[in-house]
Short mmCIF file of C-alpha atoms in Angstrom, two decimals:
data_model
loop_
_atom_site.label_atom_id
_atom_site.label_comp_id
_atom_site.label_asym_id
_atom_site.label_seq_id
_atom_site.Cartn_x
_atom_site.Cartn_y
_atom_site.Cartn_z
CA UNK A 1 -7.90 10.90 16.86
CA UNK A 2 -7.20 9.13 13.65
CA UNK A 3 -10.16 7.14 12.47
CA UNK A 4 -9.07 3.55 12.15
CA UNK A 5 -11.26 0.76 10.86
CA UNK A 6 -10.30 -2.86 11.31
CA UNK A 7 -12.15 -5.85 9.94
CA UNK A 8 -10.96 -9.12 11.46
CA UNK A 9 -12.68 -12.23 12.80
CA UNK A 10 -13.08 -12.55 16.59
CA UNK A 11 -12.62 -16.29 16.53
CA UNK A 12 -10.86 -18.73 14.22
CA UNK A 13 -9.91 -22.36 14.23
CA UNK A 14 -6.24 -23.34 14.52
CA UNK A 15 -4.47 -23.25 11.16
CA UNK A 16 -7.21 -21.25 9.46
CA UNK A 17 -6.12 -18.45 7.11
CA UNK A 18 -7.98 -15.30 8.14
CA UNK A 19 -8.55 -12.10 6.19
CA UNK A 20 -7.55 -8.80 7.84
CA UNK A 21 -8.65 -5.40 6.60
CA UNK A 22 -7.14 -2.20 7.95
CA UNK A 23 -8.00 1.37 7.02
CA UNK A 24 -6.75 4.66 8.44
CA UNK A 25 -8.05 8.12 7.63
CA UNK A 26 -5.10 10.10 6.23
CA UNK A 27 -4.77 12.52 3.27
CA UNK A 28 -1.50 10.88 2.02
CA UNK A 29 -0.49 14.30 0.68
CA UNK A 30 1.90 13.67 -2.23
CA UNK A 31 3.72 17.01 -2.25
CA UNK A 32 2.93 17.36 -5.96
CA UNK A 33 -0.42 19.05 -5.47
CA UNK A 34 -1.26 22.75 -5.25
CA UNK A 35 -3.98 24.18 -3.00
CA UNK A 36 -6.74 26.61 -4.00
CA UNK A 37 -4.28 29.54 -3.74
CA UNK A 38 -1.82 27.83 -6.06
CA UNK A 39 0.67 27.08 -3.32
CA UNK A 40 2.36 23.73 -3.04
CA UNK A 41 0.87 21.44 -0.43
CA UNK A 42 3.62 19.93 1.69
CA UNK A 43 4.18 16.21 1.45
CA UNK A 44 2.68 14.27 4.34
CA UNK A 45 2.36 10.53 3.95
CA UNK A 46 2.19 7.43 6.09
CA UNK A 47 5.40 5.52 5.40
CA UNK A 48 4.92 2.27 7.19
CA UNK A 49 2.29 -0.20 8.30
CA UNK A 50 3.10 -3.13 10.55
CA UNK A 51 0.83 -5.93 11.69
CA UNK A 52 1.99 -8.00 14.63
CA UNK A 53 0.26 -11.14 15.86
CA UNK A 54 1.03 -12.11 19.45
CA UNK A 55 4.12 -9.90 19.29
CA UNK A 56 5.47 -11.37 16.05
CA UNK A 57 5.46 -9.34 12.82
CA UNK A 58 3.30 -11.13 10.26
CA UNK A 59 2.88 -8.42 7.61
CA UNK A 60 4.56 -5.13 6.77
CA UNK A 61 3.92 -2.51 4.11
CA UNK A 62 5.94 0.47 3.01
CA UNK A 63 3.96 3.25 1.40
CA UNK A 64 4.98 5.86 -1.18
CA UNK A 65 2.90 8.81 -2.47
CA UNK A 66 1.39 6.45 -5.05
CA UNK A 67 -0.89 5.02 -2.36
CA UNK A 68 -4.36 6.61 -2.34
CA UNK A 69 -5.66 8.79 0.51
CA UNK A 70 -7.16 6.89 3.47
CA UNK A 71 -4.98 3.87 2.75
CA UNK A 72 -6.68 0.52 3.01
CA UNK A 73 -4.97 -2.85 3.11
CA UNK A 74 -6.41 -6.33 2.86
CA UNK A 75 -4.09 -9.19 3.69
CA UNK A 76 -4.06 -12.61 5.33
CA UNK A 77 -2.54 -14.43 8.25
CA UNK A 78 -2.65 -17.93 9.62
CA UNK A 79 -4.41 -18.30 12.97
CA UNK A 80 -2.04 -20.11 15.33
CA UNK A 81 -3.04 -19.20 18.89
CA UNK A 82 -5.21 -16.75 20.81
CA UNK A 83 -3.61 -13.36 21.14
CA UNK A 84 -3.64 -9.70 20.22
CA UNK A 85 -3.28 -8.59 16.58
CA UNK A 86 -1.84 -5.08 16.50
CA UNK A 87 -2.14 -2.78 13.51
CA UNK A 88 0.28 0.16 13.56
CA UNK A 89 0.80 3.01 11.10
CA UNK A 90 3.77 5.39 11.26
CA UNK A 91 4.00 8.58 9.22
CA UNK A 92 7.17 10.02 7.74
CA UNK A 93 7.56 12.34 10.75
CA UNK A 94 7.57 9.46 13.21
CA UNK A 95 4.04 9.88 14.56
CA UNK A 96 2.16 6.62 14.89
CA UNK A 97 -1.36 5.32 15.41
CA UNK A 98 -2.31 1.83 16.47
CA UNK A 99 -5.25 -0.41 17.21
CA UNK A 100 -5.37 -3.90 18.65
CA UNK A 101 -7.84 -6.69 17.92
CA UNK A 102 -8.15 -9.76 20.16
CA UNK A 103 -8.33 -13.05 18.30
CA UNK A 104 -9.52 -16.22 20.00
CA UNK A 105 -8.31 -19.45 18.45
CA UNK A 106 -10.29 -22.55 19.30
CA UNK B 1 -3.15 3.99 23.80
CA UNK B 2 -1.89 7.54 24.27
CA UNK B 3 -0.71 7.93 20.71
CA UNK B 4 -4.20 7.22 19.41
CA UNK B 5 -5.55 10.45 20.85
CA UNK B 6 -3.35 12.78 18.84
CA UNK B 7 -4.93 14.99 16.24
CA UNK B 8 -5.80 13.02 13.19
CA UNK B 9 -4.83 14.30 9.77
CA UNK B 10 -8.07 15.06 8.00
CA UNK B 11 -9.45 16.86 4.98
CA UNK B 12 -12.81 18.58 5.01
CA UNK B 13 -15.07 18.37 2.00
CA UNK B 14 -14.73 22.01 0.98
CA UNK B 15 -10.92 21.91 0.87
CA UNK B 16 -11.13 18.68 -1.06
CA UNK B 17 -13.43 20.21 -3.68
CA UNK B 18 -11.33 23.36 -4.07
CA UNK B 19 -8.01 21.55 -4.27
CA UNK B 20 -9.55 19.04 -6.63
CA UNK B 21 -10.20 21.86 -9.09
CA UNK B 22 -6.69 23.25 -8.61
CA UNK B 23 -5.27 19.81 -9.14
CA UNK B 24 -7.14 19.52 -12.41
CA UNK B 25 -5.60 22.78 -13.58
CA UNK B 26 -2.16 21.48 -12.61
CA UNK B 27 -2.65 18.40 -14.76
CA UNK B 28 -3.10 20.65 -17.80
CA UNK B 29 0.42 22.06 -17.29
CA UNK B 30 3.39 20.33 -18.92
CA UNK B 31 4.14 17.16 -17.01
CA UNK B 32 7.63 17.80 -15.68
CA UNK B 33 7.47 15.45 -12.71
CA UNK B 34 6.22 12.44 -14.63
CA UNK B 35 8.43 9.36 -14.63
CA UNK B 36 9.28 7.23 -17.62
CA UNK B 37 9.55 3.49 -18.17
CA UNK B 38 13.32 3.95 -17.67
CA UNK B 39 12.72 5.20 -14.11
CA UNK B 40 10.70 2.09 -13.27
CA UNK B 41 13.48 -0.07 -14.75
CA UNK B 42 16.09 1.85 -12.73
CA UNK B 43 14.12 1.36 -9.53
CA UNK B 44 13.75 -2.38 -10.16
CA UNK B 45 17.49 -2.63 -10.87
CA UNK B 46 18.25 -0.75 -7.64
CA UNK B 47 15.93 -2.95 -5.58
CA UNK B 48 16.67 -6.40 -6.99
CA UNK B 49 19.99 -5.98 -8.79
CA UNK B 50 20.38 -7.58 -12.20
CA UNK B 51 18.87 -10.92 -11.18
CA UNK B 52 16.60 -12.41 -13.86
CA UNK B 53 12.89 -11.71 -13.47
CA UNK B 54 10.56 -14.33 -14.89
CA UNK B 55 7.00 -13.71 -16.02
CA UNK B 56 4.40 -15.75 -14.17
CA UNK B 57 3.24 -16.76 -10.68
CA UNK B 58 2.22 -13.14 -9.94
CA UNK B 59 -1.34 -12.06 -10.76
CA UNK B 60 -1.95 -8.34 -10.65
CA UNK B 61 -5.56 -7.18 -10.89
CA UNK B 62 -6.57 -3.64 -11.78
CA UNK B 63 -9.80 -2.33 -13.31
CA UNK B 64 -9.55 -1.98 -17.14
CA UNK B 65 -10.75 1.62 -16.91
CA UNK B 66 -10.45 4.02 -13.96
CA UNK B 67 -12.53 7.18 -14.10
CA UNK B 68 -10.52 8.66 -11.25
CA UNK B 69 -6.79 8.01 -10.97
CA UNK B 70 -6.77 9.12 -7.32
CA UNK B 71 -8.06 5.81 -6.08
CA UNK B 72 -7.71 2.66 -8.15
CA UNK B 73 -8.29 -0.76 -6.58
CA UNK B 74 -5.26 -3.02 -6.86
CA UNK B 75 -4.98 -6.68 -5.95
CA UNK B 76 -1.83 -8.75 -6.17
CA UNK B 77 -1.64 -12.48 -5.54
CA UNK B 78 1.25 -14.87 -5.90
CA UNK B 79 1.05 -18.58 -6.62
CA UNK B 80 2.90 -19.94 -3.60
CA UNK B 81 2.13 -22.55 -0.93
CA UNK B 82 3.41 -20.07 1.72
CA UNK B 83 5.17 -22.75 3.73
CA UNK B 84 8.40 -22.26 5.67
CA UNK B 85 10.39 -23.82 2.84
CA UNK B 86 8.60 -22.09 -0.03
CA UNK B 87 7.10 -18.65 0.45
CA UNK B 88 6.96 -15.08 -0.79
CA UNK B 89 9.30 -12.66 0.99
CA UNK B 90 8.16 -9.41 -0.53
CA UNK B 91 6.07 -7.89 -3.29
CA UNK B 92 7.01 -4.56 -4.88
CA UNK B 93 4.54 -2.50 -6.92
CA UNK B 94 6.12 -0.26 -9.57
CA UNK B 95 4.62 2.40 -11.85
CA UNK B 96 6.31 3.64 -15.03
CA UNK B 97 4.33 6.89 -15.11
CA UNK B 98 3.81 8.22 -11.58
CA UNK B 99 6.29 10.89 -10.38
CA UNK B 100 7.83 8.28 -8.06
CA UNK B 101 8.24 4.82 -9.58
CA UNK B 102 7.72 2.84 -6.38
CA UNK B 103 4.13 2.65 -5.14
CA UNK B 104 4.38 0.15 -2.31
CA UNK B 105 6.37 -2.72 -0.88
CA UNK B 106 4.73 -5.54 1.06
CA UNK B 107 6.71 -7.88 3.28
CA UNK B 108 5.18 -11.29 3.84
CA UNK B 109 6.27 -14.62 5.21
CA UNK B 110 5.04 -18.11 5.92
CA UNK B 111 2.77 -16.69 8.65
CA UNK B 112 0.66 -14.96 6.00
CA UNK B 113 -0.86 -18.30 4.94
CA UNK B 114 -1.88 -16.78 1.62
CA UNK B 115 0.12 -14.46 -0.65
CA UNK B 116 -2.55 -11.91 -1.50
CA UNK B 117 -2.69 -8.17 -0.77
CA UNK B 118 -5.21 -5.51 -1.83
CA UNK B 119 -4.99 -1.74 -1.58
CA UNK B 120 -5.88 1.43 -3.50
CA UNK B 121 -3.33 3.35 -5.53
CA UNK B 122 -2.95 6.65 -7.40
CA UNK B 123 -2.32 6.60 -11.13
CA UNK B 124 -1.01 9.64 -13.01
CA UNK B 125 -2.33 8.47 -16.36
CA UNK B 126 -2.87 5.34 -18.40
CA UNK B 127 -0.08 2.84 -17.79
CA UNK B 128 0.99 -0.73 -17.16
CA UNK B 129 1.68 -1.34 -13.46
CA UNK B 130 4.20 -4.06 -12.55
CA UNK B 131 4.26 -6.26 -9.47
CA UNK B 132 7.46 -8.14 -8.67
CA UNK B 133 7.53 -10.90 -6.08
CA UNK B 134 10.70 -12.14 -4.42
CA UNK B 135 10.57 -15.71 -3.15
CA UNK B 136 12.55 -17.06 -0.19
CA UNK B 137 14.84 -18.90 -2.65
CA UNK B 138 15.73 -15.54 -4.24
CA UNK B 139 13.83 -16.06 -7.49
CA UNK B 140 11.89 -13.11 -8.91
CA UNK B 141 8.52 -13.25 -10.65
CA UNK B 142 6.62 -10.53 -12.42
CA UNK B 143 2.98 -9.80 -13.16
CA UNK B 144 1.56 -6.77 -14.97
CA UNK B 145 -1.81 -5.11 -15.47
CA UNK B 146 -2.90 -2.06 -17.45
CA UNK B 147 -5.54 0.54 -16.69
CA UNK B 148 -6.87 3.32 -18.87
CA UNK B 149 -7.14 6.39 -16.63
CA UNK B 150 -9.70 8.99 -17.73
CA UNK B 151 -8.93 11.53 -14.98
CA UNK B 152 -5.35 11.34 -13.78
CA UNK B 153 -4.48 11.66 -10.10
CA UNK B 154 -3.55 15.19 -9.04
CA UNK B 155 0.10 14.42 -8.57
CA UNK B 156 1.75 16.06 -11.55
CA UNK B 157 3.00 19.51 -10.60
#
């Protein structure tokens, strides 16, 4: 299981801009590196990150090998109503990992 | 929830240490895969066309010196009210010296509330990173920041 760490508030007031932090454990192998035997390590990176809030996409990121291993993102969204915030990563082979955080808006 | 239980990609410490040393050796070799400023320009041209790019509005923050190019903290913020009528559509981060010019692309909208994104990037040597923001009216704004990299990321083959 991919280790995912999310930092997001549980509650917010309507209209408040909240900070979201999302980290996934992944080597983000560039394909430019050689292993201890001198053989090329195959490229293996996460290509896409999508954050949806109550089903609507609020933030998206496209990654290239220039993103460090265990990619972390900090971004913001405006709290509008109570609902699930889903964080989803998809690698270049189509495999994806996701985690959902419930936000209550008062 | 099923897809969360698949095997996670991971690196153990020993492999990391060994490959780290191999990577160092690779950096000593002639840098054949390293990009040039021209590659960054070509990528920007391909992404945004020949629309004018103005300096300003975009603040890119990088540390002045990075001891390890494998993980450098980057923060980009754009001066925008982020309303429906006036907001940032996307932010593109471009490197003139990494093997691949594009580092990341962030898509935002009025729902972001605040045009600010932070992440960590790899840097294959001392360089000036560029961040280009595209507004909803189609205007383009640029911000730059330079970092002196003491130990380049292991990405030059």
